[in-house]
PDB file of C-alpha atoms and ligand atoms in Angstrom:
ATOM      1  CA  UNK A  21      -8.574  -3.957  32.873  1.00  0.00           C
ATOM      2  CA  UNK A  22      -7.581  -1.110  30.660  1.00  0.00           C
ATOM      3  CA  UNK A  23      -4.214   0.078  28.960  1.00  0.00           C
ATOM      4  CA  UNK A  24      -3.021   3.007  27.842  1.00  0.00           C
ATOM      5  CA  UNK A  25      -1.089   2.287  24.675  1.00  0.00           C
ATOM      6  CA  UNK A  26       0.311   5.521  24.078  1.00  0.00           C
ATOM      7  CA  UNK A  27       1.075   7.417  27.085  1.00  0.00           C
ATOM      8  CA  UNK A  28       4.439  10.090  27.385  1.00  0.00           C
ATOM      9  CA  UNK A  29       4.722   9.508  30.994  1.00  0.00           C
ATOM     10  CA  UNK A  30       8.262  10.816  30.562  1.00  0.00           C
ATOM     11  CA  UNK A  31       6.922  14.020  30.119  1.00  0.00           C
ATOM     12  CA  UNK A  32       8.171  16.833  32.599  1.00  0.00           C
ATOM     13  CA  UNK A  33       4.406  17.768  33.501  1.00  0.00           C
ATOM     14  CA  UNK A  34       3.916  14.373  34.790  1.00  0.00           C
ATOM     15  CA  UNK A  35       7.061  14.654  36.537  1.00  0.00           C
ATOM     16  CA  UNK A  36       5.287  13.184  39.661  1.00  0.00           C
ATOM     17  CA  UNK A  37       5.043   9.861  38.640  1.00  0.00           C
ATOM     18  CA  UNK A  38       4.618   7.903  41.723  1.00  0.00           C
ATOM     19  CA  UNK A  39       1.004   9.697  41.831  1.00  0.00           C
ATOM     20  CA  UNK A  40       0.350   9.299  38.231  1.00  0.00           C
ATOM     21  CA  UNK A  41       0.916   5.552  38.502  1.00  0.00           C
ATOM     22  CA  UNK A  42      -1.072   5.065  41.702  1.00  0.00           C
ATOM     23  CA  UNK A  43      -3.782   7.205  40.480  1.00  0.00           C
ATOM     24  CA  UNK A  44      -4.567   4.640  36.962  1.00  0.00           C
ATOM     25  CA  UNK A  45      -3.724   1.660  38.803  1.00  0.00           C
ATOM     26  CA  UNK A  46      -6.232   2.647  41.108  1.00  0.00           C
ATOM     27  CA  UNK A  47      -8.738   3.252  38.497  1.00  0.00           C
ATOM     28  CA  UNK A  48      -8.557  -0.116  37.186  1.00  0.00           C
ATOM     29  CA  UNK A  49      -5.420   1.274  34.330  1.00  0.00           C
ATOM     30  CA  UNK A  50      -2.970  -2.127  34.525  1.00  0.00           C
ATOM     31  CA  UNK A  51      -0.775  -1.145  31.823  1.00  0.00           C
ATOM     32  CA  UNK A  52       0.991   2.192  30.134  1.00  0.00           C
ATOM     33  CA  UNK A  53       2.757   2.163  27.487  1.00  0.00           C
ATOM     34  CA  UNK A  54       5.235   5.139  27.491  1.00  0.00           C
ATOM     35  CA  UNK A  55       6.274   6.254  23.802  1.00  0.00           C
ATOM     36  CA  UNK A  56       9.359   8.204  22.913  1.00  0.00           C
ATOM     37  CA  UNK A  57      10.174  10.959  21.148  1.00  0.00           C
ATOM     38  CA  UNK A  58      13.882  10.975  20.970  1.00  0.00           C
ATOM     39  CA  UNK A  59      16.924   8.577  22.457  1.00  0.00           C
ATOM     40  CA  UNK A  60      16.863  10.644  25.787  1.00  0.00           C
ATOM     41  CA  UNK A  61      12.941  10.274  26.348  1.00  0.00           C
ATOM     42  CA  UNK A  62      13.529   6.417  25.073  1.00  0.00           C
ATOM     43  CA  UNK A  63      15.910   6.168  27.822  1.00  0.00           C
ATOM     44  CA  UNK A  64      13.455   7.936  30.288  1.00  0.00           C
ATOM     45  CA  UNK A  65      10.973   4.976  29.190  1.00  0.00           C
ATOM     46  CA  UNK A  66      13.307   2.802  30.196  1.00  0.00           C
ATOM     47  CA  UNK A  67      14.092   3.987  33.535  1.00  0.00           C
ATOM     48  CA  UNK A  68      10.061   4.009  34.287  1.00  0.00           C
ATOM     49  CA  UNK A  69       9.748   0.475  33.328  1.00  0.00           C
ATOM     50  CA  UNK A  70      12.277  -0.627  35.244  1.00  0.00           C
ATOM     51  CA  UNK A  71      10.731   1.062  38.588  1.00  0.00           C
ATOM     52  CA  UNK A  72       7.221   0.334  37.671  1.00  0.00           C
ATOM     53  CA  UNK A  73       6.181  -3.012  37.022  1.00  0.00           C
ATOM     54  CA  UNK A  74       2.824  -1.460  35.356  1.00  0.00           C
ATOM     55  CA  UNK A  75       4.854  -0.013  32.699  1.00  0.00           C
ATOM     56  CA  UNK A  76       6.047  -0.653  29.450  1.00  0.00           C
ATOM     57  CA  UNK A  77       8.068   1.827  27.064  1.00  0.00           C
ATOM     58  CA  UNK A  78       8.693   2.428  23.106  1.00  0.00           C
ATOM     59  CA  UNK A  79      12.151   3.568  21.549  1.00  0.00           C
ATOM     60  CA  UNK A  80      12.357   6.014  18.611  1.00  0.00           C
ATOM     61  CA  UNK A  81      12.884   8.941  17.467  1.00  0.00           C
ATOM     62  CA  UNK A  82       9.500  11.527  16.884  1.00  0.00           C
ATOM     63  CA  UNK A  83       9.460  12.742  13.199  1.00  0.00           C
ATOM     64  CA  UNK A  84       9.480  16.986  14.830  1.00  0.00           C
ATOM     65  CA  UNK A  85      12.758  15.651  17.044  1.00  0.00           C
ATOM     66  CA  UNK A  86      14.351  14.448  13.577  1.00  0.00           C
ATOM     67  CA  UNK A  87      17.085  16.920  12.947  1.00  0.00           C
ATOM     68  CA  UNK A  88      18.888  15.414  16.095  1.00  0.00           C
ATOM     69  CA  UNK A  89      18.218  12.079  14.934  1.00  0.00           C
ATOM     70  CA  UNK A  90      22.145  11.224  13.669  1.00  0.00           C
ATOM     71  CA  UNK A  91      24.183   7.734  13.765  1.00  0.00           C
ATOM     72  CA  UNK A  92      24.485   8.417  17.498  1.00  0.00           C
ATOM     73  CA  UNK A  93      21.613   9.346  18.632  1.00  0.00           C
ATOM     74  CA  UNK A  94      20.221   5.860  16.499  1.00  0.00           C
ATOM     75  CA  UNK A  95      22.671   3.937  18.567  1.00  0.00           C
ATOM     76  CA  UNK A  96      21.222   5.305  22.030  1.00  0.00           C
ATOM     77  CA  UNK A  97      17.549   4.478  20.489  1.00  0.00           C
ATOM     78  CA  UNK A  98      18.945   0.673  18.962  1.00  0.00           C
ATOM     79  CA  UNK A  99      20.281  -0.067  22.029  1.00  0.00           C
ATOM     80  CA  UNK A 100      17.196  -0.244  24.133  1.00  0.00           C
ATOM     81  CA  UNK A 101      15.383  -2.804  21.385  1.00  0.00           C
ATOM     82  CA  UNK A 102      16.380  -5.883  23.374  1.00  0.00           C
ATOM     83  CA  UNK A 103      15.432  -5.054  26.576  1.00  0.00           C
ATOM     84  CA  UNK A 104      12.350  -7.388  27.999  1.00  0.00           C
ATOM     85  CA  UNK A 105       9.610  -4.204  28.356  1.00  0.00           C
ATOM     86  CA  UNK A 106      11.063  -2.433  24.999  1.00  0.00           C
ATOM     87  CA  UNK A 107       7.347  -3.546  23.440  1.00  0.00           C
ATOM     88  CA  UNK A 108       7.715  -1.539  19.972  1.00  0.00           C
ATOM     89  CA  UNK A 109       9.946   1.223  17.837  1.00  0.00           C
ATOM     90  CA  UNK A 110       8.145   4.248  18.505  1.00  0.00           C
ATOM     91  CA  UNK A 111       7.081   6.989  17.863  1.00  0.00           C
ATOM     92  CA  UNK A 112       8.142   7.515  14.558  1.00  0.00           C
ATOM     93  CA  UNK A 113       6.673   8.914  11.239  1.00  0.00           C
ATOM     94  CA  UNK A 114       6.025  12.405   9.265  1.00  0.00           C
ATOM     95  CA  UNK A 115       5.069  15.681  11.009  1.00  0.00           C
ATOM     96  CA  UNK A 116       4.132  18.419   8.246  1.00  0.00           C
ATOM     97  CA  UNK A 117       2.468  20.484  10.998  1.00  0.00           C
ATOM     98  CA  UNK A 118       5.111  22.404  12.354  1.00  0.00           C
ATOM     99  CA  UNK A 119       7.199  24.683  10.261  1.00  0.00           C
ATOM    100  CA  UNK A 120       9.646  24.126   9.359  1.00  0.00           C
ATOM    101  CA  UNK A 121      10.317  20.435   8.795  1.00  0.00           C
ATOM    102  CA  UNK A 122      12.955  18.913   6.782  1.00  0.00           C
ATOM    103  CA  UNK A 123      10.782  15.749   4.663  1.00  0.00           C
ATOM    104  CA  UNK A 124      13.022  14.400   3.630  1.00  0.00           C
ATOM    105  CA  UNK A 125      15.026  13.724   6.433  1.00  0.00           C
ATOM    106  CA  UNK A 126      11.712  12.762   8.366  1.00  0.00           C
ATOM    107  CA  UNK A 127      11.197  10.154   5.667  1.00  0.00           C
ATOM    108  CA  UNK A 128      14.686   9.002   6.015  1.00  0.00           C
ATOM    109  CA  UNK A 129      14.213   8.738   9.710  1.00  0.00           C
ATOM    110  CA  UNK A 130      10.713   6.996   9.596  1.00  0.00           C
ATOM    111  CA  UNK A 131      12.442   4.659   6.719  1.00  0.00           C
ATOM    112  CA  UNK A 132      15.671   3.865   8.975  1.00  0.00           C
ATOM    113  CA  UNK A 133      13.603   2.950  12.416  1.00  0.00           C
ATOM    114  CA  UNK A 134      11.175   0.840  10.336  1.00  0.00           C
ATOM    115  CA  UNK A 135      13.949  -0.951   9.522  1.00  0.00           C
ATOM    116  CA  UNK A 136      15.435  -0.939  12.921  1.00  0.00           C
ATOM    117  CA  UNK A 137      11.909  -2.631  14.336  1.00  0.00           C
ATOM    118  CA  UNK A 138      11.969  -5.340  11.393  1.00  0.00           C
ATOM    119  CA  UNK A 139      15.288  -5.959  12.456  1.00  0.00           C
ATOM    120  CA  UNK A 140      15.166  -6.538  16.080  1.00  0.00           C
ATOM    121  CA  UNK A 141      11.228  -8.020  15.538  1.00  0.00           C
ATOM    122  CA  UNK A 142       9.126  -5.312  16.809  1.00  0.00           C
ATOM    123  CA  UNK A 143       6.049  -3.551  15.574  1.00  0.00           C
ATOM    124  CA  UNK A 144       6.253   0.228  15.161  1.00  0.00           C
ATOM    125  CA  UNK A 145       3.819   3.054  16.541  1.00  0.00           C
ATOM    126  CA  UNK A 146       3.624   5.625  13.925  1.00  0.00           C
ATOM    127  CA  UNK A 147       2.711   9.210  14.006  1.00  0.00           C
ATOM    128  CA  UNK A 148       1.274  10.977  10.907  1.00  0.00           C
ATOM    129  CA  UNK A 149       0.013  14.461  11.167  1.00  0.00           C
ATOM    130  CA  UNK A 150      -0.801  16.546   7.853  1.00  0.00           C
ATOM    131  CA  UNK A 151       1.267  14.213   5.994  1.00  0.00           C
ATOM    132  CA  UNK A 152      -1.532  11.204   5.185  1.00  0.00           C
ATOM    133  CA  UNK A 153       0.045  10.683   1.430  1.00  0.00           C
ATOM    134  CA  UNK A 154       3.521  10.055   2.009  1.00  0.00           C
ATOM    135  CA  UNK A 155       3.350   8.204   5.025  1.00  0.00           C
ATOM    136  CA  UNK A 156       0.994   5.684   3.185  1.00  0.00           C
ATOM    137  CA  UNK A 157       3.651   5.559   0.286  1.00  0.00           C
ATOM    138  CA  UNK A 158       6.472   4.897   2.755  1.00  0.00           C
ATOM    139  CA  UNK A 159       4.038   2.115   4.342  1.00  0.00           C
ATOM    140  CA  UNK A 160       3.209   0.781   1.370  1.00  0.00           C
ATOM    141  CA  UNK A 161       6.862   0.736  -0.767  1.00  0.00           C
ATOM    142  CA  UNK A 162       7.970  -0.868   3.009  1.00  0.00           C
ATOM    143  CA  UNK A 163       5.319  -3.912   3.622  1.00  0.00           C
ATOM    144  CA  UNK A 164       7.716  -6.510   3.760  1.00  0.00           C
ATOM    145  CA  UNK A 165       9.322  -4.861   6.475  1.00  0.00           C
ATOM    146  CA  UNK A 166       6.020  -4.446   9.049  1.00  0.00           C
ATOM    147  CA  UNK A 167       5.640  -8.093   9.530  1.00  0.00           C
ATOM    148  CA  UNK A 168       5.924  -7.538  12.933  1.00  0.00           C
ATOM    149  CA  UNK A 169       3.087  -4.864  12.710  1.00  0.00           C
ATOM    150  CA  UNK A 170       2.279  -1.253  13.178  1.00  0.00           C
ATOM    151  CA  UNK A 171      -0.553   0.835  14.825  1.00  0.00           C
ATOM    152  CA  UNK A 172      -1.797   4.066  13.540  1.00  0.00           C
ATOM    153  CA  UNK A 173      -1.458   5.760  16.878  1.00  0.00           C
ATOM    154  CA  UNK A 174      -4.043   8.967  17.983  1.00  0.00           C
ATOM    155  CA  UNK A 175      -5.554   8.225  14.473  1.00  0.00           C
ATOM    156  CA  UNK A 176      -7.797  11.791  13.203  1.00  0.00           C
ATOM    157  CA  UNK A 177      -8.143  10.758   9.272  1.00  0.00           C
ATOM    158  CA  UNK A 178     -10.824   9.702   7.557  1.00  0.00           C
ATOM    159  CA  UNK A 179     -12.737   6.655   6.924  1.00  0.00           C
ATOM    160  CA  UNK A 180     -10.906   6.224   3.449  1.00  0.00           C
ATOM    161  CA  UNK A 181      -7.627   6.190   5.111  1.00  0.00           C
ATOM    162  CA  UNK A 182      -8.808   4.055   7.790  1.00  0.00           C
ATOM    163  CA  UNK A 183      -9.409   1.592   4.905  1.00  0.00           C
ATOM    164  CA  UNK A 184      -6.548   1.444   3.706  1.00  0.00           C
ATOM    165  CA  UNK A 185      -4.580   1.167   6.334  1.00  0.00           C
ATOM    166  CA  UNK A 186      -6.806  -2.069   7.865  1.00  0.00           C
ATOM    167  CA  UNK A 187      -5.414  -3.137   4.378  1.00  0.00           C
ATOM    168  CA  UNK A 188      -2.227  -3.573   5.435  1.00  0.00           C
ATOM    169  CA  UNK A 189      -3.215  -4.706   8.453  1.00  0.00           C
ATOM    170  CA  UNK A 190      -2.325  -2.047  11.006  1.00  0.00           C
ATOM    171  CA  UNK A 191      -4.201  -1.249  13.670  1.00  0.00           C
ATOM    172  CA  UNK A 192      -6.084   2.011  14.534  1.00  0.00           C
ATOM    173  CA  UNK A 193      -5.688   4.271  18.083  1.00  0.00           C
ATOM    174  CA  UNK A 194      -7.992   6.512  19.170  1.00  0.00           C
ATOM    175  CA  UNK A 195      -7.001   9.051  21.727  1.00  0.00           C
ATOM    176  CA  UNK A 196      -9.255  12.168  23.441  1.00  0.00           C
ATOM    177  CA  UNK A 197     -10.289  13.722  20.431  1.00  0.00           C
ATOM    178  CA  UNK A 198     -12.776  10.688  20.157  1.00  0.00           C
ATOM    179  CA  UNK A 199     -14.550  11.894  23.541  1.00  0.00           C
ATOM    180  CA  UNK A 200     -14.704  15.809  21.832  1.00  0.00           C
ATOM    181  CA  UNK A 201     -18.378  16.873  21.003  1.00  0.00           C
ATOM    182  CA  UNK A 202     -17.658  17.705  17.414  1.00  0.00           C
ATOM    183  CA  UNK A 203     -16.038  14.420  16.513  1.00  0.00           C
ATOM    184  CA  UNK A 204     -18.387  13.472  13.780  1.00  0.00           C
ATOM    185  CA  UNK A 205     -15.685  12.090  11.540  1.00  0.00           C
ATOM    186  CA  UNK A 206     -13.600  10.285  14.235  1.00  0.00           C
ATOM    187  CA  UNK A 207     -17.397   8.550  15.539  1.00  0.00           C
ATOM    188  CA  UNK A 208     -17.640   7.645  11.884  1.00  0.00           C
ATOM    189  CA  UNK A 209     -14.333   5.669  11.531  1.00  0.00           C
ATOM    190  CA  UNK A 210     -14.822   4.277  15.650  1.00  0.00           C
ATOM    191  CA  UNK A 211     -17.821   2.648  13.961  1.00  0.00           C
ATOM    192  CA  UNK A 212     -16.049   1.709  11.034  1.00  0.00           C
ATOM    193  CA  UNK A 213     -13.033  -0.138  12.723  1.00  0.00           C
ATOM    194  CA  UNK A 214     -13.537  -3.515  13.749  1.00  0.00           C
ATOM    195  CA  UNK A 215     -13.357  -4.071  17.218  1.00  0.00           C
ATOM    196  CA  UNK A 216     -10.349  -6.292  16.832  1.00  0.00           C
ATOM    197  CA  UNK A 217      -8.410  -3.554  15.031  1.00  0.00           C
ATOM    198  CA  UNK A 218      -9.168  -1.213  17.456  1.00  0.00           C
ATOM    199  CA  UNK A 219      -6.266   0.067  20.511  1.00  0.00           C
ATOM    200  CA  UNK A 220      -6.773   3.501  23.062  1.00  0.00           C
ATOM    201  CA  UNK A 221      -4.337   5.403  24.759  1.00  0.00           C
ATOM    202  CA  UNK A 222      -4.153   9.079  26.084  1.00  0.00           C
ATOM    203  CA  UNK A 223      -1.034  10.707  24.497  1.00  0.00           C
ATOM    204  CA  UNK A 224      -0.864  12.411  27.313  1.00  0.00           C
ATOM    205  CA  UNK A 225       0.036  14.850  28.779  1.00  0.00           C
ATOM    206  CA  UNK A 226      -1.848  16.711  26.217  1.00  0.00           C
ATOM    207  CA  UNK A 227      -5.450  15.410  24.333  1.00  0.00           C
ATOM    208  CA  UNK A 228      -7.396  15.644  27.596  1.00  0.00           C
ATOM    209  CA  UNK A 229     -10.736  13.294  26.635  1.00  0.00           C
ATOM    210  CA  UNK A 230     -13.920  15.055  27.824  1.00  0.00           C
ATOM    211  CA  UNK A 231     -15.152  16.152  30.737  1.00  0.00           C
ATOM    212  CA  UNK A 232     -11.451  17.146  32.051  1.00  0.00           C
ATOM    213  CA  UNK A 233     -10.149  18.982  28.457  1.00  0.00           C
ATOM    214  CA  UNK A 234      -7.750  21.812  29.442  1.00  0.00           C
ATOM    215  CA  UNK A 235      -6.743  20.170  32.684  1.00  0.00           C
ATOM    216  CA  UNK A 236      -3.587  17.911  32.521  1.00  0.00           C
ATOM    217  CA  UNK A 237      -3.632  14.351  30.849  1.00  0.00           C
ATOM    218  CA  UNK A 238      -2.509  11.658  32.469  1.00  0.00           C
ATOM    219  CA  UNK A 239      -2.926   7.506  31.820  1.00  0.00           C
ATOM    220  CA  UNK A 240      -5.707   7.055  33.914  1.00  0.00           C
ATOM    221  CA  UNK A 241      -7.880   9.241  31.407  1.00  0.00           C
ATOM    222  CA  UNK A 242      -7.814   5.928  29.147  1.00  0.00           C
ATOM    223  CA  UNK A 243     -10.824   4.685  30.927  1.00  0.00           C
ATOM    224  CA  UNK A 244     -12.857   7.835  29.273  1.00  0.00           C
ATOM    225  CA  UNK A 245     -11.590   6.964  25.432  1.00  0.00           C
ATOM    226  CA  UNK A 246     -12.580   3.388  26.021  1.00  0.00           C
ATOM    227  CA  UNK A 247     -16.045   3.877  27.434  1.00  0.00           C
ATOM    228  CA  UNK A 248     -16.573   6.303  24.603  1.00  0.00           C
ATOM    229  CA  UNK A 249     -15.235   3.462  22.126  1.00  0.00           C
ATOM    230  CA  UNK A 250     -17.831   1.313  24.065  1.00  0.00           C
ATOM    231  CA  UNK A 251     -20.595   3.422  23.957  1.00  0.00           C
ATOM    232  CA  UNK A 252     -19.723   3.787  19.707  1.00  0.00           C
ATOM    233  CA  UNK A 253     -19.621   0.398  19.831  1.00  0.00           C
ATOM    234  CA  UNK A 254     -22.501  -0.945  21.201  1.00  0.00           C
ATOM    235  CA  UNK A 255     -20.531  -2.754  24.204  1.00  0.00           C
ATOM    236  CA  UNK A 256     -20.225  -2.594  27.655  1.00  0.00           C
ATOM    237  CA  UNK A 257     -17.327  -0.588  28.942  1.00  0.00           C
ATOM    238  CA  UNK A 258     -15.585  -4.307  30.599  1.00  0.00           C
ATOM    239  CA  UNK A 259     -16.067  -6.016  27.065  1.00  0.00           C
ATOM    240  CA  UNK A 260     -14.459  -3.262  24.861  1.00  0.00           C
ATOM    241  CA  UNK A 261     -11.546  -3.073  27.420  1.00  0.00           C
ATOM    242  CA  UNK A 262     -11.001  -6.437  27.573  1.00  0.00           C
ATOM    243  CA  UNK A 263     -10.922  -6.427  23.652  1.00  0.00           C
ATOM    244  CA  UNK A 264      -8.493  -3.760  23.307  1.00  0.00           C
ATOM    245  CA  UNK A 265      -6.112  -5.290  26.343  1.00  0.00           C
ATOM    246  CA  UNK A 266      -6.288  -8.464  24.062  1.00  0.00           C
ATOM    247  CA  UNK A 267      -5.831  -6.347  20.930  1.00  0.00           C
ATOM    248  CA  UNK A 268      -2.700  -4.977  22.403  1.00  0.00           C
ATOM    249  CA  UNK A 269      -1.604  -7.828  23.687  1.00  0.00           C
ATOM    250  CA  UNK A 270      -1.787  -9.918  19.918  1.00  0.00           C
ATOM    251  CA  UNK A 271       0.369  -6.665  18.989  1.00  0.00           C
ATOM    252  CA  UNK A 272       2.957  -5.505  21.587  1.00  0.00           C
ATOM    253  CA  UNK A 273       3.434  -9.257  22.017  1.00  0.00           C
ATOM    254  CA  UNK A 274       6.407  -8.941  24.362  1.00  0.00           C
ATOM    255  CA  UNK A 275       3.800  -7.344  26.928  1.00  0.00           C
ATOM    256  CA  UNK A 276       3.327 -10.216  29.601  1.00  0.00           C
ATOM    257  CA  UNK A 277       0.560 -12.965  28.820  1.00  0.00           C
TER     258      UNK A 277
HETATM  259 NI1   NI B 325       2.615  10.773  21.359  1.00  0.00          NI
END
């Protein structure tokens, strides 16, 4: 009934997957979408989808992991786009958070794997942190290229950035820090959304939704960032999963029917 959309199950503090998968598939979790950061961790993906049938993966290259991002390391990522659970090129974007960053090679980067995703027809998961502006611009000046769509993935801006990018017709992820007591703003935009717009996922292993924050992430948590979406909402927890399956489902199209 649920799905995690953004999940980093390749993560080494989830290195017990077996449990980790039984765990959400047990609690009603029937799909995780594992996103990468670099070609190694899009490899990783890969390996996990092939041994769980639960389990999808992104390829990409994370806008902090950019200064290893080089023809090679692009060739590693490109080569993955064809495989049958590669659902989308991600995740990729602008990071201004941790110094130091290059920008301009991040842009370059985000630039040259939005291109890679038009190319081989996928939609792109994108990750903007303290860098709203120019990862708007590049979204903008490259429209013709998101045909195959993009979500805004773990999405903490504000309603005026939500509106514009339901413009362009992305969609919008919410991730733990909707559960968080002082979310005010992120309750604001959950409201604002529509519910067709609307996808959930853990980023885990960090974001821990409340009750469990400080404790370790893991898919399963989804349940928690939907029922809180619900609850926003106005929905029963079944209905607003079932929307956001379907959501993701009109998106990561190569996901099975
Ligand atoms: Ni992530």
């Amino acid at each position: 009934m649920f799905i995690d959309t953004h999940c980093h199950l390749h993560d080494d503090k989830l290195a017990d997957t077996d449990k980790h998968v039984e765990e959400y598939l047990r609690d009603g979790v029937d799909i995780a979408i594992n996103a990468a950061c670099c070609a190694l961790t899009s490899e990783k993906g890969k390996d996990l989808a092939e041994k769980y049938p639960s389990v999808y993966f992104m390829t990409g290259c994370h806008p902090s992991d950019i200064g290893g991002f080089d023809e090679q390391e692009l060739l590693r990522i490109e080569k993955l786009t064809a495989h049958p659970k590669c659902v989308a090129v991600g995740e990729i974007g602008l990071d201004y958070h941790w110094e130091p960053f290059d920008k301009e090679k991040q842009q370059k980067g985000f630039i040259r794997q939005i291109e890679l995703a038009n190319q081989y027809k996928l939609p792109i998961c994108i990750h903007s942190r303290d860098a709203t502006a120019d990862t708007l611009k590049i979204l903008k000046e490259n429209k013709a290229k998101l045909q195959y769509g993009a979500v805004m993935h773990c999405f903490s801006g504000s309603k005026e950035t939500a509106a514009e990018i339901l413009k362009m017709g992305l969609y919008i992820s919410f991730a733990g820090p909707l559960t968080f007591k002082n979310a005010n703003n992120l309750v604001e935009v959950a409201k604002f959304v529509p519910e067709d717009m609307c996808l959930t996922e853990t980023d885990c292993p960090y974001l821990t939704p409340h009750p469990f924050r400080g404790k370790l992430n893991s898919p399963k948590n989804v349940s928690l960032v939907t029922a809180r979406l619900a609850e926003i909402k106005g929905l029963n927890v079944d209905d607003m999963a079932e929307k956001v399956m379907n959501n993701a489902k009109r998106l990561f199209y190569k996901l099975e029917k």
